[in-house]
Short mmCIF file of C-alpha atoms and ligand atoms in Angstrom, two decimals:
data_model
loop_
_atom_site.label_atom_id
_atom_site.label_comp_id
_atom_site.label_asym_id
_atom_site.label_seq_id
_atom_site.Cartn_x
_atom_site.Cartn_y
_atom_site.Cartn_z
CA MET A 12 0.15 -0.16 -0.29
CA SER A 13 1.28 3.41 -0.76
CA PHE A 14 1.03 6.97 1.15
CA PRO A 15 -1.32 9.24 0.23
CA GLU A 16 0.24 11.59 -2.74
CA TYR A 17 -1.47 14.91 -1.57
CA GLN A 18 0.10 17.90 0.68
CA ASP A 19 -2.71 18.78 3.50
CA ASP A 20 -2.25 22.76 3.70
CA GLY A 21 -5.42 22.63 6.07
CA PHE A 22 -8.08 23.60 3.45
CA PHE A 23 -10.37 21.17 5.61
CA THR A 24 -9.97 21.60 9.41
CA SER A 25 -11.23 19.83 12.08
CA GLY A 26 -14.58 20.46 14.13
CA HIS A 27 -16.61 19.79 11.07
CA VAL A 28 -20.26 17.47 11.69
CA ALA A 29 -20.21 14.72 9.41
CA CYS A 30 -21.17 11.36 11.15
CA ALA A 31 -18.54 9.70 12.61
CA GLY A 32 -16.71 7.43 10.18
CA CYS A 33 -18.24 9.32 7.28
CA SER A 34 -15.45 9.33 4.33
CA GLU A 35 -17.22 12.15 2.99
CA ALA A 36 -15.07 14.04 4.91
CA LEU A 37 -11.84 12.66 4.19
CA ALA A 38 -12.57 12.99 0.33
CA LEU A 39 -13.77 16.82 1.00
CA ARG A 40 -10.34 17.11 2.44
CA VAL A 41 -8.09 15.08 0.03
CA ILE A 42 -9.92 17.31 -2.76
CA LEU A 43 -9.85 20.77 -1.36
CA ASN A 44 -6.20 20.38 -0.62
CA THR A 45 -5.25 19.00 -3.94
CA ILE A 46 -7.24 21.91 -5.28
CA GLY A 47 -5.52 24.49 -3.27
CA SER A 48 -6.46 28.42 -2.30
CA ASN A 49 -7.23 29.78 -5.32
CA ALA A 50 -10.76 27.96 -5.96
CA ILE A 51 -14.50 29.00 -4.90
CA ALA A 52 -16.95 26.30 -4.03
CA VAL A 53 -20.50 26.24 -4.84
CA VAL A 54 -22.58 23.62 -2.80
CA PRO A 55 -26.17 23.00 -2.76
CA PRO A 56 -28.47 21.43 0.20
CA SER A 57 -26.57 18.23 0.92
CA CYS A 58 -24.61 16.35 3.93
CA GLY A 59 -21.25 18.48 2.15
CA ALA A 60 -23.27 21.62 3.19
CA VAL A 61 -23.74 20.30 6.50
CA ILE A 62 -20.38 18.92 7.04
CA CYS A 63 -18.63 22.43 5.62
CA GLY A 64 -20.77 24.24 8.31
CA MET A 65 -21.69 28.22 8.49
CA HIS A 66 -19.55 30.83 8.08
CA PRO A 67 -17.67 32.30 9.98
CA HIS A 68 -17.04 28.92 11.59
CA SER A 69 -17.07 26.97 8.17
CA ALA A 70 -14.63 23.67 7.89
CA MET A 71 -13.69 24.97 4.55
CA GLY A 72 -10.48 26.99 4.09
CA ILE A 73 -11.89 28.81 0.64
CA PRO A 74 -14.99 30.98 -0.07
CA VAL A 75 -18.20 28.82 -0.25
CA CYS A 76 -21.40 29.98 -2.14
CA GLN A 77 -24.58 27.97 -0.96
CA THR A 78 -27.16 27.59 -3.74
CA THR A 79 -30.50 25.48 -3.86
CA LEU A 80 -30.50 21.69 -4.79
CA GLU A 81 -32.00 22.58 -8.26
CA SER A 82 -29.39 25.05 -9.65
CA THR A 83 -25.59 24.33 -8.50
CA ALA A 84 -24.45 24.29 -11.92
CA ALA A 85 -26.19 27.07 -12.79
CA THR A 86 -24.93 29.13 -10.22
CA ALA A 87 -21.31 27.99 -10.74
CA SER A 88 -21.88 29.07 -14.36
CA GLY A 89 -22.34 32.49 -12.94
CA VAL A 90 -20.03 32.64 -10.58
CA LYS A 91 -17.31 31.35 -12.92
CA ARG A 92 -18.29 33.84 -15.43
CA ALA A 93 -18.26 36.71 -13.28
CA LEU A 94 -14.48 35.72 -12.15
CA ASN A 95 -13.77 35.72 -15.71
CA ALA A 96 -14.93 38.86 -16.50
CA ARG A 97 -12.90 40.55 -13.66
CA GLY A 98 -9.72 38.93 -15.22
CA LYS A 99 -9.14 35.98 -12.50
CA GLU A 100 -9.56 33.10 -15.29
CA ASP A 101 -7.46 30.87 -13.12
CA THR A 102 -9.57 30.42 -10.26
CA THR A 103 -11.25 26.86 -10.07
CA VAL A 104 -14.87 27.33 -9.52
CA ILE A 105 -15.91 23.88 -8.10
CA CYS A 106 -19.42 22.06 -7.25
CA LEU A 107 -19.86 20.08 -4.01
CA ALA A 108 -23.03 18.45 -4.61
CA GLY A 109 -24.78 15.14 -3.68
CA ASP A 110 -26.64 12.36 -5.75
CA GLY A 111 -29.75 14.04 -5.23
CA GLY A 112 -28.67 17.46 -6.05
CA THR A 113 -26.87 15.48 -9.12
CA TYR A 114 -29.10 12.85 -10.38
CA ASP A 115 -32.39 14.26 -9.78
CA ILE A 116 -33.30 17.70 -9.01
CA GLY A 117 -30.34 19.67 -9.96
CA PHE A 118 -29.74 17.42 -13.28
CA GLN A 119 -31.66 19.94 -15.65
CA ALA A 120 -29.01 22.84 -15.08
CA LEU A 121 -25.83 20.25 -14.69
CA SER A 122 -27.08 19.02 -18.38
CA SER A 123 -27.50 22.23 -19.78
CA ALA A 124 -23.84 23.40 -18.13
CA VAL A 125 -21.87 20.48 -19.91
CA GLU A 126 -23.68 21.35 -23.10
CA ARG A 127 -22.53 24.84 -22.96
CA ASN A 128 -19.07 23.13 -21.68
CA GLU A 129 -18.43 25.44 -19.04
CA ASP A 130 -15.39 25.69 -17.61
CA LEU A 131 -16.32 23.92 -14.03
CA LEU A 132 -14.85 20.92 -11.70
CA TYR A 133 -18.08 19.21 -10.70
CA ILE A 134 -17.51 16.68 -7.82
CA CYS A 135 -20.68 14.37 -6.78
CA PHE A 136 -20.57 12.78 -3.65
CA ASP A 137 -22.60 9.61 -4.32
CA ASN A 138 -24.01 7.98 -0.89
CA GLU A 139 -26.94 6.59 -3.15
CA GLY A 140 -29.65 8.51 -1.66
CA TYR A 141 -31.55 11.63 -0.34
CA MET A 142 -29.18 11.13 3.15
CA ASN A 143 -29.08 14.53 5.07
CA THR A 144 -33.26 14.52 5.24
CA GLY A 145 -33.12 11.21 6.45
CA GLY A 146 -32.56 8.55 4.06
CA GLN A 147 -34.84 8.52 1.07
CA LYS A 148 -34.32 7.24 -2.54
CA SER A 149 -32.83 9.08 -5.33
CA SER A 150 -32.17 7.66 -8.90
CA SER A 151 -28.84 6.88 -7.98
CA THR A 152 -30.00 4.46 -4.87
CA PRO A 153 -29.19 0.67 -6.20
CA LEU A 154 -31.57 -1.99 -7.01
CA MET A 155 -32.88 -3.97 -4.01
CA ALA A 156 -31.69 -1.18 -1.39
CA VAL A 157 -33.95 -0.42 1.49
CA THR A 158 -34.39 3.58 1.92
CA GLY A 159 -36.98 5.46 3.86
CA SER A 160 -38.88 5.81 0.48
CA THR A 161 -38.38 2.15 -0.46
CA PRO A 162 -38.97 0.02 2.73
CA GLN A 163 -39.24 -3.29 0.64
CA GLY A 164 -36.01 -2.24 -1.61
CA LYS A 165 -35.65 -0.46 -4.55
CA SER A 166 -37.82 -1.72 -7.58
CA SER A 167 -35.15 -0.34 -10.27
CA ARG A 168 -31.54 -0.08 -11.19
CA LYS A 169 -29.11 2.64 -10.28
CA LYS A 170 -29.12 5.72 -12.88
CA ASN A 171 -25.95 5.43 -14.88
CA MET A 172 -24.99 9.22 -14.69
CA ILE A 173 -21.47 8.84 -16.04
CA GLU A 174 -22.37 7.08 -19.45
CA ILE A 175 -25.27 9.92 -19.61
CA LEU A 176 -22.37 12.47 -19.20
CA ALA A 177 -19.95 10.69 -21.73
CA ALA A 178 -23.12 10.87 -24.25
CA HIS A 179 -22.68 14.51 -23.57
CA ASP A 180 -19.13 14.52 -24.84
CA ILE A 181 -18.02 15.98 -21.69
CA PRO A 182 -14.13 16.74 -21.22
CA TYR A 183 -13.82 14.36 -18.78
CA VAL A 184 -15.92 12.39 -16.12
CA ALA A 185 -14.21 9.98 -13.96
CA THR A 186 -15.36 7.87 -10.82
CA THR A 187 -13.38 7.68 -7.65
CA SER A 188 -13.38 6.02 -4.05
CA PRO A 189 -12.45 7.13 -0.42
CA SER A 190 -10.69 3.96 -0.46
CA ASN A 191 -8.34 4.70 -3.59
CA ILE A 192 -6.81 8.01 -2.40
CA ASN A 193 -3.87 8.63 -4.69
CA ASP A 194 -6.70 7.67 -7.78
CA MET A 195 -8.41 10.65 -6.34
CA VAL A 196 -5.50 13.11 -6.35
CA ALA A 197 -4.45 12.07 -9.66
CA LYS A 198 -8.13 12.58 -10.93
CA VAL A 199 -8.52 16.05 -9.33
CA ASN A 200 -5.06 17.15 -10.48
CA LYS A 201 -6.01 15.92 -14.03
CA ALA A 202 -9.27 17.61 -14.36
CA LYS A 203 -7.17 21.06 -13.16
CA GLU A 204 -5.45 21.23 -16.12
CA ILE A 205 -8.55 20.61 -18.53
CA ARG A 206 -10.52 23.75 -19.90
CA GLY A 207 -14.27 22.70 -19.84
CA PHE A 208 -16.59 20.78 -17.67
CA LYS A 209 -15.03 18.11 -15.40
CA PHE A 210 -17.13 15.92 -13.25
CA ILE A 211 -15.97 13.54 -10.74
CA SER A 212 -18.30 11.19 -8.73
CA VAL A 213 -16.79 9.69 -5.46
CA LEU A 214 -18.87 6.51 -4.02
CA ILE A 215 -19.41 7.67 -0.21
CA PRO A 216 -20.71 4.55 1.80
CA CYS A 217 -23.39 6.22 4.12
CA ILE A 218 -22.97 5.01 7.78
CA ALA A 219 -26.37 6.04 8.64
CA GLY A 220 -28.05 5.44 5.27
CA TRP A 221 -26.70 2.13 4.15
CA GLY A 222 -26.70 0.83 8.01
CA LEU A 223 -22.86 0.45 8.37
CA SER A 224 -21.05 -0.05 11.64
CA ASP A 225 -18.78 3.13 12.29
CA ASP A 226 -15.28 1.81 10.81
CA ALA A 227 -17.14 -0.29 7.62
CA GLY A 228 -16.66 3.08 5.11
CA ILE A 229 -13.50 2.70 3.95
CA ARG A 230 -13.92 -0.95 3.79
CA LEU A 231 -17.25 -0.81 2.08
CA ALA A 232 -15.93 1.48 -0.77
CA ARG A 233 -12.85 -0.66 -1.26
CA LEU A 234 -15.12 -3.72 -1.67
CA ALA A 235 -17.21 -1.57 -4.11
CA VAL A 236 -13.89 -0.95 -5.98
CA GLU A 237 -12.89 -4.72 -5.89
CA SER A 238 -16.30 -6.16 -6.51
CA GLY A 239 -16.93 -4.26 -9.65
CA VAL A 240 -19.94 -2.52 -8.16
CA TRP A 241 -18.13 0.71 -8.23
CA PRO A 242 -15.46 0.33 -11.28
CA LEU A 243 -12.96 3.17 -11.23
CA TYR A 244 -12.90 4.76 -14.70
CA GLU A 245 -12.14 7.74 -16.51
CA ILE A 246 -13.43 8.89 -19.68
CA GLU A 247 -11.77 11.71 -22.18
CA ASP A 248 -14.15 13.67 -24.76
CA GLY A 249 -16.89 11.29 -24.17
CA HIS A 250 -15.36 8.33 -25.93
CA ARG A 251 -11.60 7.19 -24.79
CA TYR A 252 -12.17 4.94 -21.92
CA ARG A 253 -9.60 4.30 -19.15
CA LEU A 254 -10.07 1.60 -15.97
CA ASN A 255 -8.18 2.57 -13.82
CA HIS A 256 -8.52 -0.54 -11.38
CA ALA A 257 -8.72 -3.24 -13.81
CA SER A 258 -8.87 -6.41 -11.73
CA LYS A 259 -12.39 -7.76 -10.27
CA THR A 260 -11.55 -10.03 -6.95
CA ALA A 261 -14.59 -9.74 -4.80
CA THR A 262 -17.99 -10.82 -4.96
CA VAL A 263 -21.25 -8.78 -4.90
CA ALA A 264 -22.15 -11.24 -1.77
CA GLU A 265 -18.98 -10.11 -0.03
CA TYR A 266 -19.90 -6.02 -0.56
CA LEU A 267 -23.67 -6.83 0.28
CA LYS A 268 -23.04 -8.58 3.67
CA GLY A 269 -22.61 -6.05 6.29
CA GLN A 270 -25.31 -3.41 4.61
CA ARG A 271 -28.57 -3.16 6.48
CA ARG A 272 -29.94 -1.94 3.67
CA TYR A 273 -29.36 -5.30 1.83
CA ARG A 274 -30.70 -7.70 5.10
CA HIS A 275 -33.81 -8.80 3.10
CA VAL A 276 -32.16 -9.75 0.20
CA SER A 277 -32.32 -13.47 -1.04
CA PRO A 278 -29.65 -15.89 -2.67
CA GLU A 279 -31.43 -15.57 -5.81
CA GLN A 280 -31.48 -12.17 -5.95
CA VAL A 281 -28.03 -11.94 -5.00
CA GLU A 282 -27.21 -13.68 -7.86
CA GLN A 283 -29.05 -11.30 -9.92
CA MET A 284 -27.18 -8.60 -8.69
CA GLN A 285 -24.13 -10.40 -9.72
CA ALA A 286 -25.33 -11.25 -13.38
CA ASN A 287 -26.07 -7.37 -13.70
CA VAL A 288 -21.72 -6.58 -12.32
CA ASP A 289 -20.95 -8.98 -14.24
CA ASP A 290 -22.72 -7.72 -17.53
CA ASP A 291 -21.99 -4.07 -16.59
CA TRP A 292 -18.49 -5.08 -16.33
CA ASN A 293 -18.33 -6.59 -19.81
CA ARG A 294 -20.03 -3.95 -21.64
CA LEU A 295 -17.25 -1.61 -19.82
CA GLN A 296 -14.19 -3.85 -21.58
CA GLN A 297 -15.82 -3.54 -24.70
CA LYS A 298 -15.75 0.19 -24.69
CA LEU A 299 -11.96 0.33 -23.60
CA VAL A 300 -11.18 -2.07 -26.64
CA THR A 301 -13.43 0.30 -28.97
CA SER A 302 -12.25 3.87 -27.39
CA GLU A 303 -9.13 4.70 -29.17
CA GLN A 304 -10.29 7.13 -31.42
CA PRO A 305 -9.16 10.44 -32.72
CA ILE A 306 -9.94 13.34 -30.49
CA ARG A 307 -13.14 15.20 -31.58
CA MET A 308 -13.85 19.22 -31.63
CA GLN A 309 -14.41 20.38 -28.61
CA ASN A 310 -17.24 23.08 -28.25
CA LEU A 311 -15.00 25.66 -26.00
C1 TPP B 406 -36.42 21.19 -4.45
C2 TPP B 406 -36.18 20.83 -2.87
N1 TPP B 406 -36.61 19.80 -2.72
C3 TPP B 406 -35.80 19.30 -1.16
C4 TPP B 406 -35.29 19.62 -0.63
C5 TPP B 406 -34.73 19.53 0.95
N2 TPP B 406 -33.62 18.51 0.66
C6 TPP B 406 -32.26 19.15 1.39
S1 TPP B 406 -31.08 18.26 1.28
C7 TPP B 406 -32.11 17.01 0.65
C8 TPP B 406 -31.24 15.47 0.26
C9 TPP B 406 -30.38 15.81 -0.76
O1 TPP B 406 -29.75 14.51 -1.32
P1 TPP B 406 -28.61 14.39 -2.15
O2 TPP B 406 -28.30 15.45 -2.83
O3 TPP B 406 -28.06 13.29 -2.18
O4 TPP B 406 -27.08 14.87 -0.78
P2 TPP B 406 -26.92 14.04 0.84
O5 TPP B 406 -27.94 14.66 1.95
O6 TPP B 406 -27.31 12.53 0.27
O7 TPP B 406 -25.64 14.40 0.68
C10 TPP B 406 -33.40 17.18 0.18
C11 TPP B 406 -34.42 16.47 -0.45
C12 TPP B 406 -34.49 21.33 -0.93
N3 TPP B 406 -33.70 21.60 -0.38
N4 TPP B 406 -34.96 21.29 -2.45
S1 SF4 B 407 -25.83 10.99 6.61
FE1 SF4 B 407 -24.16 9.65 5.94
S2 SF4 B 407 -22.92 10.59 4.01
FE2 SF4 B 407 -24.17 12.11 5.41
S3 SF4 B 407 -22.58 12.51 7.00
FE3 SF4 B 407 -23.82 10.97 7.77
S4 SF4 B 407 -22.38 9.05 7.52
FE4 SF4 B 407 -21.73 10.61 6.04
MG1 MG B 408 -26.78 11.48 -1.52
#
């Protein structure tokens, strides 16, 4: 195991109010310290907004603009254009949103901003539900997971946001995990160098919403990667795929174990979920093979 390759310059401080053991706090610390001081965050209602806290006691060491759940990408577009108008083109505008504010309620603003190819870095903290309001389902909640609004388990599959964004020909879209810090640092650094819209999705095992013990977050994040439930990959310009963790060494059953939200699932349903993951993995492999194509024109 290698040591994390980022320098902590104190852009995320102690005293935040994340649940004990929540890996979103760790991810925020890594991402903010990788971005550095020349940045402004746009944050909609979410655990991230609660974790960051209120001015002047915020845990974040950069200016924060809290916006509505619908309008993260629109607000950030305006902030970025205002900065440009004042000659501050080098300031990074970073959106820090949850999955509900990304996959569902903020999707229209997000899709429009990607279509305009705004120069933004959008981070989605995907804890697979509306968690700071008590754990309701979002369209990121996976099949069979119990939430406050799917008490018998969700009947539909998780929306594939990465592929939806790839279909926008977005310059850069990637997944990462708090179990793979160097992968996270590398992707944030890479995104910093790209002009246009960048989207990075971070899987956040939710201690409260998934029914985990306080010390299980990172272990679950790792099992998600190693089982292929959350493959680490990146796509450039909507069609050049790269897999960053190439092997699948754990089973879906191992990943589900210890999560209260899957306690009711039968062995047959576990088999079906394994088949779904295998199918998605194989499709990803096919895209890796066909992805070495010439770079397409960007609409910058
Ligand atoms: C239009 C609108 N609907 C509902 C709410 C109430 N609300 C605030 S935060 C939140 C949950 C957001 O979920 P997500 O984006 O996944 O963030 P998480 O809490 O899981 O980090 C909801 C429903 C709101 N603020 N605005
Ligand atoms: S509700 Fe879940 S995601 Fe939100 S702070 Fe608590 S553990 Fe973290
Ligand atoms: Mg959420």
